[in-house]
PDB file of C-alpha atoms and ligand atoms in Angstrom:
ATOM      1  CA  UNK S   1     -16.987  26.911   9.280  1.00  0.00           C
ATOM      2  CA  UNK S   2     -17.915  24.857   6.699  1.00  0.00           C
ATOM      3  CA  UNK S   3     -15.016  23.248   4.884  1.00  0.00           C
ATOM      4  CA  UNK S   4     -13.974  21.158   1.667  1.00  0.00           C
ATOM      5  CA  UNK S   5     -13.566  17.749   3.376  1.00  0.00           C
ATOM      6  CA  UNK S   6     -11.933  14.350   1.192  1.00  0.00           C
ATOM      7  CA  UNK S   7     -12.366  11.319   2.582  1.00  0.00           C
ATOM      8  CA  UNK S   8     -10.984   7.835   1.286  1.00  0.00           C
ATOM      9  CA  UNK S   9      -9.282   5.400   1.715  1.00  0.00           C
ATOM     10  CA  UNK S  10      -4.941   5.789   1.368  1.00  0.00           C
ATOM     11  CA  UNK S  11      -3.933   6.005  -1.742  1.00  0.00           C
ATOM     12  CA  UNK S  12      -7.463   7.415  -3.133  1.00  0.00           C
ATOM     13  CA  UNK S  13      -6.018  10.501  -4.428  1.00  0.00           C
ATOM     14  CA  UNK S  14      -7.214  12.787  -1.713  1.00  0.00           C
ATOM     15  CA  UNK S  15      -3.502  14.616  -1.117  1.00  0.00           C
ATOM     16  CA  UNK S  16      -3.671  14.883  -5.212  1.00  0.00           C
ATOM     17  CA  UNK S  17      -7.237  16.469  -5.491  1.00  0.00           C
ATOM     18  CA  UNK S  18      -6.576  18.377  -2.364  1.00  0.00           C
ATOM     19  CA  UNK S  19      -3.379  20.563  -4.224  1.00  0.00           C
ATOM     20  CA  UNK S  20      -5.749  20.720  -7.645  1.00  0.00           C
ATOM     21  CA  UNK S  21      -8.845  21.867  -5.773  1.00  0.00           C
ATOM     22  CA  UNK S  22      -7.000  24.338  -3.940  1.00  0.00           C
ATOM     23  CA  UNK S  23      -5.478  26.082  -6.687  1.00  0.00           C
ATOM     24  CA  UNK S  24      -8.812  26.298  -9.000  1.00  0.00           C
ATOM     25  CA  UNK S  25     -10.990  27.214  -5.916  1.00  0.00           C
ATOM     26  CA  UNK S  26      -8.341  29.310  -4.239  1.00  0.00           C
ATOM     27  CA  UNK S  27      -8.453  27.721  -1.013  1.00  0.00           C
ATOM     28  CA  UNK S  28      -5.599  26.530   1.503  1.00  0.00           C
ATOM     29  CA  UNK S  29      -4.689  22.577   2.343  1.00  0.00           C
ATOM     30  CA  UNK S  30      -4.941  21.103   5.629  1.00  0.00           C
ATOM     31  CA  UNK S  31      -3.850  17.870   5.826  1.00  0.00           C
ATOM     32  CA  UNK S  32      -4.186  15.727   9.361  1.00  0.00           C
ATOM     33  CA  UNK S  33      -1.331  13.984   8.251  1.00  0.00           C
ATOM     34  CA  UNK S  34       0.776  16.442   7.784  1.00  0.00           C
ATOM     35  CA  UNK S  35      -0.274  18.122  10.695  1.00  0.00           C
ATOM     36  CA  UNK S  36       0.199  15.552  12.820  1.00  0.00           C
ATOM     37  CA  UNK S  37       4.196  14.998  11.302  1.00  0.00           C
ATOM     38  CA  UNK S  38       4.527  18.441  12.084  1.00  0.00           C
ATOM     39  CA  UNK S  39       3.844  18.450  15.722  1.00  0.00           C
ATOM     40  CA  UNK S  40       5.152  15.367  16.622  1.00  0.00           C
ATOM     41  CA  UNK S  41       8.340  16.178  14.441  1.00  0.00           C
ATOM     42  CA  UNK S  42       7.728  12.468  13.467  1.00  0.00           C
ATOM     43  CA  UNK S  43       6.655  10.854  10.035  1.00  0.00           C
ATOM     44  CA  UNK S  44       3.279   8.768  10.014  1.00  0.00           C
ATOM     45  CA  UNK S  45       4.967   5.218  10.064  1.00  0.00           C
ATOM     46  CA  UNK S  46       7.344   6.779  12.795  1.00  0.00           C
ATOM     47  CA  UNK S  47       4.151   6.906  14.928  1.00  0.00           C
ATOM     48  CA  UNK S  48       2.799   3.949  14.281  1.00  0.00           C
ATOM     49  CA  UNK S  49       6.188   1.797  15.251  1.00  0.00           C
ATOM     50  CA  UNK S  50       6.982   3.998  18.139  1.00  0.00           C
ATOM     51  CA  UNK S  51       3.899   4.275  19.837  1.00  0.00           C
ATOM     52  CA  UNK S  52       1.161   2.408  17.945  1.00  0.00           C
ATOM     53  CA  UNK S  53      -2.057   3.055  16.187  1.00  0.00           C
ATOM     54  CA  UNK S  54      -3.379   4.533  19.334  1.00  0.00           C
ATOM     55  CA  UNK S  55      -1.568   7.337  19.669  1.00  0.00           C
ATOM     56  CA  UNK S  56      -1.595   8.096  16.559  1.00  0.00           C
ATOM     57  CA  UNK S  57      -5.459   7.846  16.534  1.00  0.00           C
ATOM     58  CA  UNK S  58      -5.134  10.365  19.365  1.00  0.00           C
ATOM     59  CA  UNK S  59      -3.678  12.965  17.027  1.00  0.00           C
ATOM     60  CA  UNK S  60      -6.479  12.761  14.550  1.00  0.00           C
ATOM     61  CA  UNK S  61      -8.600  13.390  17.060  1.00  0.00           C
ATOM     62  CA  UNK S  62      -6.359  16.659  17.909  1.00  0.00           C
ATOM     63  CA  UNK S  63      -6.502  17.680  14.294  1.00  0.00           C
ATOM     64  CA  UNK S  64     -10.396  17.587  14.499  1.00  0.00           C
ATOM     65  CA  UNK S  65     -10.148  20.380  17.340  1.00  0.00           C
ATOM     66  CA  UNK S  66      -7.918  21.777  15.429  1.00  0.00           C
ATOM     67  CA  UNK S  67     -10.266  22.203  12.309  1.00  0.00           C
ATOM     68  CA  UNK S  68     -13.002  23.114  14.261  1.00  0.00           C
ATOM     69  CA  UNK S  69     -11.481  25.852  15.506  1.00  0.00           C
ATOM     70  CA  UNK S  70      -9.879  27.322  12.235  1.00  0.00           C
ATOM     71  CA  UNK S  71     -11.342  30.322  11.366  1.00  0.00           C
ATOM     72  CA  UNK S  72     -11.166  30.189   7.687  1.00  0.00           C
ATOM     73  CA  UNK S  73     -12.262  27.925   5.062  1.00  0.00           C
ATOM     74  CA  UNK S  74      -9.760  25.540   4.279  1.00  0.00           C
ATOM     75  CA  UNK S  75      -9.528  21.885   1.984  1.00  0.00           C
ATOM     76  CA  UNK S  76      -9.381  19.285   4.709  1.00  0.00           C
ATOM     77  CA  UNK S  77      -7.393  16.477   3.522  1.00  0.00           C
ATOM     78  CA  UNK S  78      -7.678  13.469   5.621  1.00  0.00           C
ATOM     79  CA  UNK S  79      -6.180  10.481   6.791  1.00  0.00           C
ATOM     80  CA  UNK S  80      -7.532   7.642   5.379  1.00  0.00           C
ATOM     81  CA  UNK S  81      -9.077   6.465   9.225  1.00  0.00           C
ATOM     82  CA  UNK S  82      -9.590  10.083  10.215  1.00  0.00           C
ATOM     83  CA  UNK S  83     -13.156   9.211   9.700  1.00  0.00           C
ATOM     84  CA  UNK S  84     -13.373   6.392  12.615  1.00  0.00           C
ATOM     85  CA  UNK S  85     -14.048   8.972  14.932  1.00  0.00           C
ATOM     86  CA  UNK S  86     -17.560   9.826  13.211  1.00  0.00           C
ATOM     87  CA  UNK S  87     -18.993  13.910  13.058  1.00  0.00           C
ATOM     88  CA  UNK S  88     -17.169  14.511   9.443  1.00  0.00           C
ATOM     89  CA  UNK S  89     -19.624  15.950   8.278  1.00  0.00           C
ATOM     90  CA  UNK S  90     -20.008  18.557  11.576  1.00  0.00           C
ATOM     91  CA  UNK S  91     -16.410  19.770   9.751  1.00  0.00           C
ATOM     92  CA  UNK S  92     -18.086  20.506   6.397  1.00  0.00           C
ATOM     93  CA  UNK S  93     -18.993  19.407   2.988  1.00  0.00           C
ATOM     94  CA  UNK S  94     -17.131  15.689   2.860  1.00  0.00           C
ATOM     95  CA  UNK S  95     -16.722  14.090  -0.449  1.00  0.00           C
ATOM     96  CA  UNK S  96     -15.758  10.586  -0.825  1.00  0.00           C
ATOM     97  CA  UNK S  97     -13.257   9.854  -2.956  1.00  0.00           C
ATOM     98  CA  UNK S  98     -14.613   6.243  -4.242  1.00  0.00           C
ATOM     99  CA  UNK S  99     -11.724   4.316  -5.787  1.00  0.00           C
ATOM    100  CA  UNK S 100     -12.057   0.841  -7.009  1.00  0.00           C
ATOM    101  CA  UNK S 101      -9.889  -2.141  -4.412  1.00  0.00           C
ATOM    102  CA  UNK S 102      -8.200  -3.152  -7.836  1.00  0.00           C
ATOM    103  CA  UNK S 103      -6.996   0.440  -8.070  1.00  0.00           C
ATOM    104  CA  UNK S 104      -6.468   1.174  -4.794  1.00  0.00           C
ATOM    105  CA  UNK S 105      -4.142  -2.558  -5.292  1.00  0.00           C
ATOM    106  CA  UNK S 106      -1.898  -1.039  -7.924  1.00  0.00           C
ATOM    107  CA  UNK S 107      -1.371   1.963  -6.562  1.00  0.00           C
ATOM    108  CA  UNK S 108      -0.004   0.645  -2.951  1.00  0.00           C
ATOM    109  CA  UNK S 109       2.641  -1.420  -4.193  1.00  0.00           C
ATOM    110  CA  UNK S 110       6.361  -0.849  -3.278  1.00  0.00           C
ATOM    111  CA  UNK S 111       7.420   2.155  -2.173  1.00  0.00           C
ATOM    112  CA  UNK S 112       3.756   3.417  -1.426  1.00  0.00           C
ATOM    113  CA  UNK S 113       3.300   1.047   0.691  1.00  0.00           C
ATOM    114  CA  UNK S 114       6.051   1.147   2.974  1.00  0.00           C
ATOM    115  CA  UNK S 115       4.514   4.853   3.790  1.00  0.00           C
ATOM    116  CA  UNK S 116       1.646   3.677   5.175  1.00  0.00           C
ATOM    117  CA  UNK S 117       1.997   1.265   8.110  1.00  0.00           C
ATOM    118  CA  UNK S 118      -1.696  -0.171   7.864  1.00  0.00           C
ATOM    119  CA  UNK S 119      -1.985  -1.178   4.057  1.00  0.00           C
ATOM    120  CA  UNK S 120      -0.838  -5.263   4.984  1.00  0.00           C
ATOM    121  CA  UNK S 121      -4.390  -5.918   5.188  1.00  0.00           C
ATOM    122  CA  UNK S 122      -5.768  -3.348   3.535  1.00  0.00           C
ATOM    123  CA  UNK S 123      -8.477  -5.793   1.620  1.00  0.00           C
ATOM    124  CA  UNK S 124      -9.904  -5.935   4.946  1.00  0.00           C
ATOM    125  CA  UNK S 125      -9.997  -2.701   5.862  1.00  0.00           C
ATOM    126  CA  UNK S 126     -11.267  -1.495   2.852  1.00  0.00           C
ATOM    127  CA  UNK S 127     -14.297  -3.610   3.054  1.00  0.00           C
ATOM    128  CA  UNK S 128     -14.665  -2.233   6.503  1.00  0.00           C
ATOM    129  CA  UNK S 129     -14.155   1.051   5.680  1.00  0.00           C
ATOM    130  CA  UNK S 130     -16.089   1.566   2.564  1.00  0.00           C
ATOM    131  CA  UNK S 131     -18.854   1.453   4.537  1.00  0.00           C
ATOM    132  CA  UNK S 132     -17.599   3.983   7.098  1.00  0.00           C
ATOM    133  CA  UNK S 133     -17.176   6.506   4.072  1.00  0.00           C
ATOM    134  CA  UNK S 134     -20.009   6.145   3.274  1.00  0.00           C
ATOM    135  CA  UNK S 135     -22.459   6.905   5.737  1.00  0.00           C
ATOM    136  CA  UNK S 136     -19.664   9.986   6.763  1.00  0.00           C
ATOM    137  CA  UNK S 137     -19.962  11.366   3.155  1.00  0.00           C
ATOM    138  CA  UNK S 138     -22.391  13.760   1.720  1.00  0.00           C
ATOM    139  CA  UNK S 139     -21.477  13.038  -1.952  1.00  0.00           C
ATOM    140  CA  UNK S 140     -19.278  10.269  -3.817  1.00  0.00           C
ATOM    141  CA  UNK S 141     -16.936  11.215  -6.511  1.00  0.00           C
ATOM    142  CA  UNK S 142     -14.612   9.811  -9.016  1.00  0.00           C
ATOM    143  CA  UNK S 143     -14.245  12.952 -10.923  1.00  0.00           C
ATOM    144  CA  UNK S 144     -12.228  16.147  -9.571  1.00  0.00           C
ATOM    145  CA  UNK S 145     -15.065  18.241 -11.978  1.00  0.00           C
ATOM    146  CA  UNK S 146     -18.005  17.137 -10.222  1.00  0.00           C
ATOM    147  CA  UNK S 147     -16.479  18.336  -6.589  1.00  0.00           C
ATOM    148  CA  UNK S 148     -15.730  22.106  -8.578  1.00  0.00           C
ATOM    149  CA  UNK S 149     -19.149  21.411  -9.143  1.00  0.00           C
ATOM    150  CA  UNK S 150     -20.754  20.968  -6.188  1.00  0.00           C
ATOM    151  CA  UNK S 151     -18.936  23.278  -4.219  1.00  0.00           C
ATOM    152  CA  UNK S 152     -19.848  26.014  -6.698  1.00  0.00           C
ATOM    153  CA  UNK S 153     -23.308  25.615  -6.644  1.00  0.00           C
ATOM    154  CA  UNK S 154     -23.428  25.490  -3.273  1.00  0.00           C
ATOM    155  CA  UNK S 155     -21.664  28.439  -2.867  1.00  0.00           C
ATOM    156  CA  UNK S 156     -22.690  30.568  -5.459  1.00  0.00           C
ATOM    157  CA  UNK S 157     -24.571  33.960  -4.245  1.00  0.00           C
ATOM    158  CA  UNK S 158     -28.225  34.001  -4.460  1.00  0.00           C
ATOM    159  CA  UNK S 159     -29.687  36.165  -7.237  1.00  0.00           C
TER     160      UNK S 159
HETATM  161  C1  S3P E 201      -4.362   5.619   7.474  1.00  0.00           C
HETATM  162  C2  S3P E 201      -4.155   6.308   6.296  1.00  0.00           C
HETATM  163  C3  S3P E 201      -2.980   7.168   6.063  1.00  0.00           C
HETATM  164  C4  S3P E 201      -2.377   7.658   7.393  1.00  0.00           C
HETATM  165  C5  S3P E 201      -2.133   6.497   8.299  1.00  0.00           C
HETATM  166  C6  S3P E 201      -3.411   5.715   8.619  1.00  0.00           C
HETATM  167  C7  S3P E 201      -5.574   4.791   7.631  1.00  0.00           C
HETATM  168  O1  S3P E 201      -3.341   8.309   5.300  1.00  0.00           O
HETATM  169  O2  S3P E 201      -3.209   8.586   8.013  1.00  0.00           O
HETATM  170  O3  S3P E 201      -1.184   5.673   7.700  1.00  0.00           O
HETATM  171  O4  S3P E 201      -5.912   4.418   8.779  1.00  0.00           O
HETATM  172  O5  S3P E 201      -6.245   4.495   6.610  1.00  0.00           O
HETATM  173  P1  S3P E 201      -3.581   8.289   3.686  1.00  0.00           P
HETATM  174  O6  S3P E 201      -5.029   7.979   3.478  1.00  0.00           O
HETATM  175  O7  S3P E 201      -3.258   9.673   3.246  1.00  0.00           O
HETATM  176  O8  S3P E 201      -2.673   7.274   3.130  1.00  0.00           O
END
């Protein structure tokens, strides 16, 4: 199946694009996140502090079965390290969400921050994972237009 995937680091936008894509292109959400807090009955940071990055690692890598298996098109919104386990693009058509660190810096101050147990050192990790994106991306966006774009063209019957 091939799928709307975002990608990007937390606090990107993806969960924001995700809601706006899916109402002009008429397609459901699925967000690992979300997913995974509604197995586990558990919020994200609940995960991390009771059983550590691991586990919750493990779970992404459930929600990629998961996707593969779903047997509709659906926008895949992902965790921001849903890409460390690699094949994104096996899922779809992923779109990186590119937002600048100084961005990214306002945005994940005080109560955003708090949600998400790994943004201490998220300078770091967004070094790191910038380049991770990018080699699991097919295209890099800022703009919600040019992913309507895209994914129109791409799907649009042939004459
Ligand atoms: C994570 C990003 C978070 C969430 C978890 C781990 C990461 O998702 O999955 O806190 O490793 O970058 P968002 O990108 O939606 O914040």
């Amino acid at each position: 199946m091939m799928h709307l995937v975002l990608i990007g680091f937390m606090a990107s936008g993806k969960s924001t694009f995700a809601q706006q894509l899916s109402a002009s292109l008429k397609l459901p959400v699925f967000s690992t996140d979300d997913w995974i807090s509604s197995q586990t009955q558990l919020s994200i940071s609940e995960i991390f502090t009771s059983y550590g990055e691991n586990e919750f690692r493990v779970w992404e890598q459930r929600a990629y079965r998961v996707i593969m298996d779903l047997e509709q098109r659906y926008i895949i919104d992902c965790g921001g390290g849903f890409v460390l386990q690699g094949r994104m693009k096996e899922l779809g058509r992923v779109y990186y969400l590119d937002v600048s660190l100084e961005i990214i810096e306002k945005r994940l101050c005080g109560k955003e921050r708090q949600k998400r147990p790994l943004s201490k050192d998220f300078k770091e990790l967004y070094i790191q994972r910038k380049r991770l994106y990018e080699k699991e991306s097919l295209l890099k966006v800022n703009q919600i237009e040019e992913i309507i774009e895209d994914w129109k063209r791409i799907n649009a019957p042939l004459p």
